[in-house]
PDB file of C-alpha atoms in Angstrom:
ATOM      1  CA  MET A   1     -63.121-122.555   8.435  1.00  0.00           C
ATOM      2  CA  LYS A   2     -59.757-123.850   8.066  1.00  0.00           C
ATOM      3  CA  ASN A   3     -56.905-122.546  10.818  1.00  0.00           C
ATOM      4  CA  ILE A   4     -54.992-119.675   9.531  1.00  0.00           C
ATOM      5  CA  THR A   5     -51.825-121.160  10.396  1.00  0.00           C
ATOM      6  CA  ASP A   6     -52.590-123.984   8.137  1.00  0.00           C
ATOM      7  CA  SER A   7     -52.628-121.606   5.022  1.00  0.00           C
ATOM      8  CA  PHE A   8     -49.499-119.491   5.479  1.00  0.00           C
ATOM      9  CA  LEU A   9     -49.088-118.703   1.660  1.00  0.00           C
ATOM     10  CA  CYS A  10     -51.784-116.995  -0.206  1.00  0.00           C
ATOM     11  CA  PHE A  11     -52.502-119.379  -3.239  1.00  0.00           C
ATOM     12  CA  ILE A  12     -50.375-122.222  -2.115  1.00  0.00           C
ATOM     13  CA  TYR A  13     -52.264-124.966  -0.040  1.00  0.00           C
ATOM     14  CA  TRP A  14     -50.362-127.789   1.225  1.00  0.00           C
ATOM     15  CA  PRO A  15     -52.519-130.456   1.897  1.00  0.00           C
ATOM     16  CA  SER A  16     -51.229-133.087   4.476  1.00  0.00           C
ATOM     17  CA  ALA A  17     -50.981-135.785   1.823  1.00  0.00           C
ATOM     18  CA  GLY A  18     -48.223-133.760   0.365  1.00  0.00           C
ATOM     19  CA  SER A  19     -49.799-132.331  -3.017  1.00  0.00           C
ATOM     20  CA  PHE A  20     -49.853-128.961  -4.369  1.00  0.00           C
ATOM     21  CA  GLY A  21     -53.059-127.033  -4.952  1.00  0.00           C
ATOM     22  CA  PHE A  22     -54.907-123.844  -4.483  1.00  0.00           C
ATOM     23  CA  ASP A  23     -56.589-122.822  -1.608  1.00  0.00           C
ATOM     24  CA  THR A  24     -60.134-122.309  -2.099  1.00  0.00           C
ATOM     25  CA  ASP A  25     -60.923-120.773   1.421  1.00  0.00           C
ATOM     26  CA  ILE A  26     -61.339-116.919   0.165  1.00  0.00           C
ATOM     27  CA  LEU A  27     -61.714-115.533   3.745  1.00  0.00           C
ATOM     28  CA  ALA A  28     -58.396-116.923   5.020  1.00  0.00           C
ATOM     29  CA  THR A  29     -56.783-116.428   1.967  1.00  0.00           C
ATOM     30  CA  ASN A  30     -57.822-112.634   1.775  1.00  0.00           C
ATOM     31  CA  LEU A  31     -56.698-111.888   5.272  1.00  0.00           C
ATOM     32  CA  ILE A  32     -53.161-113.268   4.697  1.00  0.00           C
ATOM     33  CA  ASN A  33     -53.290-111.294   1.004  1.00  0.00           C
ATOM     34  CA  LEU A  34     -54.150-108.060   2.788  1.00  0.00           C
ATOM     35  CA  SER A  35     -51.662-108.685   5.481  1.00  0.00           C
ATOM     36  CA  VAL A  36     -48.763-109.228   3.086  1.00  0.00           C
ATOM     37  CA  VAL A  37     -49.852-106.216   0.924  1.00  0.00           C
ATOM     38  CA  LEU A  38     -49.796-104.286   4.004  1.00  0.00           C
ATOM     39  CA  GLY A  39     -46.786-105.485   5.299  1.00  0.00           C
ATOM     40  CA  VAL A  40     -45.015-104.559   1.548  1.00  0.00           C
ATOM     41  CA  LEU A  41     -46.875-101.206   1.886  1.00  0.00           C
ATOM     42  CA  ILE A  42     -45.382-100.380   5.149  1.00  0.00           C
ATOM     43  CA  PHE A  43     -42.177-101.525   4.264  1.00  0.00           C
ATOM     44  CA  PHE A  44     -41.408 -99.639   0.926  1.00  0.00           C
ATOM     45  CA  GLY A  45     -44.298 -96.783   1.473  1.00  0.00           C
ATOM     46  CA  LYS A  46     -42.737 -96.303   4.806  1.00  0.00           C
ATOM     47  CA  GLY A  47     -39.995 -93.859   3.304  1.00  0.00           C
ATOM     48  CA  VAL A  48     -42.411 -92.125   0.778  1.00  0.00           C
ATOM     49  CA  LEU A  49     -45.304 -91.689   3.471  1.00  0.00           C
ATOM     50  CA  SER A  50     -42.524 -90.263   5.618  1.00  0.00           C
ATOM     51  CA  ASP A  51     -41.307 -87.987   3.143  1.00  0.00           C
ATOM     52  CA  LEU A  52     -44.857 -86.488   2.348  1.00  0.00           C
ATOM     53  CA  LEU A  53     -45.761 -86.185   5.909  1.00  0.00           C
ATOM     54  CA  ASP A  54     -42.355 -84.314   6.631  1.00  0.00           C
ATOM     55  CA  ASN A  55     -43.030 -81.715   3.463  1.00  0.00           C
ATOM     56  CA  ARG A  56     -46.360 -81.402   4.899  1.00  0.00           C
ATOM     57  CA  LYS A  57     -45.251 -80.584   8.438  1.00  0.00           C
ATOM     58  CA  GLU A  58     -42.617 -78.083   6.914  1.00  0.00           C
ATOM     59  CA  ARG A  59     -45.350 -76.190   4.913  1.00  0.00           C
ATOM     60  CA  ILE A  60     -47.508 -76.240   7.732  1.00  0.00           C
ATOM     61  CA  LEU A  61     -44.368 -74.942   9.970  1.00  0.00           C
ATOM     62  CA  ILE A  62     -43.521 -72.263   7.357  1.00  0.00           C
ATOM     63  CA  THR A  63     -47.191 -71.193   7.136  1.00  0.00           C
ATOM     64  CA  ILE A  64     -47.121 -71.106  10.773  1.00  0.00           C
ATOM     65  CA  ARG A  65     -43.743 -69.116  10.617  1.00  0.00           C
ATOM     66  CA  ASN A  66     -45.220 -66.639   8.117  1.00  0.00           C
ATOM     67  CA  SER A  67     -48.625 -66.294  10.030  1.00  0.00           C
ATOM     68  CA  GLU A  68     -46.543 -65.226  12.929  1.00  0.00           C
ATOM     69  CA  GLU A  69     -44.497 -62.595  11.324  1.00  0.00           C
ATOM     70  CA  LEU A  70     -47.642 -61.356   9.596  1.00  0.00           C
ATOM     71  CA  ARG A  71     -49.068 -61.033  13.044  1.00  0.00           C
ATOM     72  CA  GLU A  72     -46.274 -59.504  14.451  1.00  0.00           C
ATOM     73  CA  ALA A  73     -46.131 -56.665  11.444  1.00  0.00           C
ATOM     74  CA  ALA A  74     -49.915 -56.325  12.044  1.00  0.00           C
ATOM     75  CA  VAL A  75     -49.164 -55.632  15.770  1.00  0.00           C
ATOM     76  CA  GLU A  76     -46.478 -53.549  14.733  1.00  0.00           C
ATOM     77  CA  GLN A  77     -48.843 -51.502  12.389  1.00  0.00           C
ATOM     78  CA  LEU A  78     -51.433 -51.372  14.823  1.00  0.00           C
ATOM     79  CA  GLU A  79     -49.086 -49.956  17.717  1.00  0.00           C
ATOM     80  CA  LYS A  80     -48.015 -47.487  14.901  1.00  0.00           C
ATOM     81  CA  ALA A  81     -51.676 -46.549  13.839  1.00  0.00           C
ATOM     82  CA  ARG A  82     -52.470 -46.077  17.656  1.00  0.00           C
ATOM     83  CA  ALA A  83     -49.306 -43.590  18.234  1.00  0.00           C
ATOM     84  CA  ARG A  84     -50.392 -41.683  15.065  1.00  0.00           C
ATOM     85  CA  LEU A  85     -54.183 -41.514  16.156  1.00  0.00           C
ATOM     86  CA  SER A  86     -52.835 -40.301  19.499  1.00  0.00           C
ATOM     87  CA  LYS A  87     -50.762 -37.683  17.986  1.00  0.00           C
ATOM     88  CA  VAL A  88     -53.523 -36.708  15.750  1.00  0.00           C
ATOM     89  CA  GLU A  89     -56.134 -36.447  18.526  1.00  0.00           C
ATOM     90  CA  THR A  90     -53.629 -34.347  20.458  1.00  0.00           C
ATOM     91  CA  GLU A  91     -53.091 -32.209  17.530  1.00  0.00           C
ATOM     92  CA  ALA A  92     -57.128 -32.102  16.833  1.00  0.00           C
ATOM     93  CA  ASP A  93     -57.415 -31.045  20.446  1.00  0.00           C
ATOM     94  CA  ARG A  94     -54.812 -28.500  20.074  1.00  0.00           C
ATOM     95  CA  PHE A  95     -56.426 -26.993  16.932  1.00  0.00           C
ATOM     96  CA  ARG A  96     -59.644 -27.192  18.706  1.00  0.00           C
ATOM     97  CA  VAL A  97     -58.557 -25.040  21.679  1.00  0.00           C
ATOM     98  CA  ASN A  98     -56.814 -22.731  19.171  1.00  0.00           C
ATOM     99  CA  GLY A  99     -59.755 -22.491  16.964  1.00  0.00           C
ATOM    100  CA  TYR A 100     -62.146 -21.798  19.961  1.00  0.00           C
ATOM    101  CA  SER A 101     -59.695 -19.113  21.199  1.00  0.00           C
ATOM    102  CA  GLU A 102     -59.150 -17.855  17.651  1.00  0.00           C
ATOM    103  CA  ILE A 103     -63.015 -17.865  17.249  1.00  0.00           C
ATOM    104  CA  GLU A 104     -63.296 -15.693  20.643  1.00  0.00           C
ATOM    105  CA  ARG A 105     -60.619 -13.150  19.218  1.00  0.00           C
ATOM    106  CA  GLU A 106     -62.281 -12.990  15.962  1.00  0.00           C
ATOM    107  CA  LYS A 107     -65.738 -12.316  17.774  1.00  0.00           C
ATOM    108  CA  LEU A 108     -64.303  -9.544  20.199  1.00  0.00           C
ATOM    109  CA  ASN A 109     -62.483  -7.843  16.988  1.00  0.00           C
ATOM    110  CA  LEU A 110     -65.875  -8.326  15.102  1.00  0.00           C
ATOM    111  CA  ILE A 111     -67.813  -6.582  18.126  1.00  0.00           C
ATOM    112  CA  ASN A 112     -65.325  -4.104  18.781  1.00  0.00           C
ATOM    113  CA  SER A 113     -65.457  -3.060  14.783  1.00  0.00           C
ATOM    114  CA  ILE A 114     -69.209  -3.189  14.829  1.00  0.00           C
ATOM    115  CA  TYR A 115     -68.812  -0.775  17.868  1.00  0.00           C
ATOM    116  CA  THR A 116     -66.620   1.388  16.090  1.00  0.00           C
ATOM    117  CA  THR A 117     -68.573   1.402  13.035  1.00  0.00           C
ATOM    118  CA  LEU A 118     -71.723   2.411  15.128  1.00  0.00           C
ATOM    119  CA  GLU A 119     -70.069   5.331  16.507  1.00  0.00           C
ATOM    120  CA  GLN A 120     -68.830   6.515  13.181  1.00  0.00           C
ATOM    121  CA  PHE A 121     -72.604   6.270  12.057  1.00  0.00           C
ATOM    122  CA  GLU A 122     -73.630   8.055  14.871  1.00  0.00           C
ATOM    123  CA  ASN A 123     -70.973  10.954  14.443  1.00  0.00           C
ATOM    124  CA  TYR A 124     -72.294  10.987  10.763  1.00  0.00           C
ATOM    125  CA  LYS A 125     -75.697  11.250  11.716  1.00  0.00           C
ATOM    126  CA  ASN A 126     -74.910  14.280  14.223  1.00  0.00           C
ATOM    127  CA  GLU A 127     -73.009  16.112  11.477  1.00  0.00           C
ATOM    128  CA  THR A 128     -75.805  15.434   8.944  1.00  0.00           C
ATOM    129  CA  ILE A 129     -78.442  16.782  11.491  1.00  0.00           C
ATOM    130  CA  GLN A 130     -76.111  19.694  12.593  1.00  0.00           C
ATOM    131  CA  PHE A 131     -75.504  20.501   8.512  1.00  0.00           C
ATOM    132  CA  GLU A 132     -79.328  20.100   7.724  1.00  0.00           C
ATOM    133  CA  GLN A 133     -80.068  22.459  10.805  1.00  0.00           C
ATOM    134  CA  GLN A 134     -77.342  24.985   9.752  1.00  0.00           C
ATOM    135  CA  ARG A 135     -78.902  24.738   5.924  1.00  0.00           C
ATOM    136  CA  ALA A 136     -82.550  25.158   7.237  1.00  0.00           C
ATOM    137  CA  ILE A 137     -81.243  28.127   9.445  1.00  0.00           C
ATOM    138  CA  ASN A 138     -79.645  29.566   6.325  1.00  0.00           C
ATOM    139  CA  GLN A 139     -82.618  29.148   4.296  1.00  0.00           C
ATOM    140  CA  VAL A 140     -84.797  30.791   6.915  1.00  0.00           C
ATOM    141  CA  GLN A 141     -82.488  33.764   7.224  1.00  0.00           C
ATOM    142  CA  GLN A 142     -82.435  34.127   3.653  1.00  0.00           C
ATOM    143  CA  ARG A 143     -86.074  33.915   2.985  1.00  0.00           C
ATOM    144  CA  VAL A 144     -86.594  36.665   6.184  1.00  0.00           C
ATOM    145  CA  LEU A 145     -83.734  38.687   4.833  1.00  0.00           C
ATOM    146  CA  GLN A 146     -85.401  38.354   1.472  1.00  0.00           C
ATOM    147  CA  GLN A 147     -88.707  39.385   2.704  1.00  0.00           C
ATOM    148  CA  ALA A 148     -87.169  42.108   4.753  1.00  0.00           C
ATOM    149  CA  LEU A 149     -85.516  43.538   1.726  1.00  0.00           C
ATOM    150  CA  GLN A 150     -88.923  43.276  -0.277  1.00  0.00           C
ATOM    151  CA  GLY A 151     -90.775  45.021   2.380  1.00  0.00           C
ATOM    152  CA  ALA A 152     -87.826  47.849   2.735  1.00  0.00           C
ATOM    153  CA  LEU A 153     -88.068  48.175  -1.260  1.00  0.00           C
ATOM    154  CA  GLY A 154     -91.892  48.367  -0.855  1.00  0.00           C
ATOM    155  CA  THR A 155     -91.862  51.001   1.885  1.00  0.00           C
ATOM    156  CA  LEU A 156     -89.074  52.865   0.076  1.00  0.00           C
ATOM    157  CA  ASN A 157     -90.799  52.835  -3.318  1.00  0.00           C
ATOM    158  CA  SER A 158     -94.054  53.905  -1.844  1.00  0.00           C
ATOM    159  CA  CYS A 159     -92.138  56.621   0.429  1.00  0.00           C
ATOM    160  CA  LEU A 160     -89.867  57.788  -2.127  1.00  0.00           C
ATOM    161  CA  ASN A 161     -90.404  60.622  -4.516  1.00  0.00           C
ATOM    162  CA  ASN A 162     -88.219  61.710  -7.295  1.00  0.00           C
ATOM    163  CA  GLU A 163     -86.174  64.340  -5.356  1.00  0.00           C
ATOM    164  CA  LEU A 164     -85.814  61.845  -2.401  1.00  0.00           C
ATOM    165  CA  HIS A 165     -84.552  59.297  -4.712  1.00  0.00           C
ATOM    166  CA  LEU A 166     -81.967  61.555  -6.455  1.00  0.00           C
ATOM    167  CA  ARG A 167     -80.724  62.619  -3.153  1.00  0.00           C
ATOM    168  CA  THR A 168     -80.415  58.787  -1.940  1.00  0.00           C
ATOM    169  CA  ILE A 169     -78.616  57.858  -5.325  1.00  0.00           C
ATOM    170  CA  GLY A 170     -76.126  60.790  -4.694  1.00  0.00           C
ATOM    171  CA  ALA A 171     -75.277  59.993  -1.252  1.00  0.00           C
ATOM    172  CA  ASN A 172     -74.661  56.402  -2.149  1.00  0.00           C
ATOM    173  CA  ILE A 173     -72.377  57.671  -5.069  1.00  0.00           C
ATOM    174  CA  ASP A 174     -70.474  59.510  -2.593  1.00  0.00           C
ATOM    175  CA  MET A 175     -70.200  56.770  -0.088  1.00  0.00           C
ATOM    176  CA  PHE A 176     -68.796  54.571  -2.836  1.00  0.00           C
ATOM    177  CA  GLY A 177     -66.416  57.119  -4.045  1.00  0.00           C
ATOM    178  CA  ALA A 178     -65.073  57.680  -0.485  1.00  0.00           C
ATOM    179  CA  MET A 179     -64.734  53.970   0.082  1.00  0.00           C
ATOM    180  CA  LYS A 180     -62.773  53.681  -3.303  1.00  0.00           C
ATOM    181  CA  GLU A 181     -60.292  56.601  -2.301  1.00  0.00           C
ATOM    182  CA  LYS A 182     -59.820  54.769   1.093  1.00  0.00           C
ATOM    183  CA  ASN A 183     -58.702  51.567  -0.768  1.00  0.00           C
ATOM    184  CA  ASN A 184     -56.217  53.323  -2.770  1.00  0.00           C
TER     185      ASN A 184
END
């Protein structure tokens, strides 16, 4: 292998005799070619690569900034949601307490209403019992009176003869006539 300093240019071979020719040592030539290509790429591609990296950096920074803004908005929304949740829980507790109080009031009202209704039913029952007792007493009195009248009529019919019958009728007519005169 030749010394790299001996073959400085890629394809040009400078033999010591002073003639011009091509270097046939591929390994040494490739190293020199690669270094020249890399040098040219670095020199001319440095701006393009720098611009690409700057654009990429700017996009990353914008993305990070947007992410931070979204995170802040999400944190703000979370705080608002927590505040609303707290408010709703407080309101739910208040409704629950009010609901229990309302249920207790309704329960007491219902119990009082049931007691009132039961008292009314008791009064109706007692009135019905008194009415039925009075009706039964009236029926018994009518039956006793009817039987007494039938007994009296039977006794009268068996005891009356024609003459007694005519005298009783005359006395009753006189009695009715006296009552009529008194009323006028």
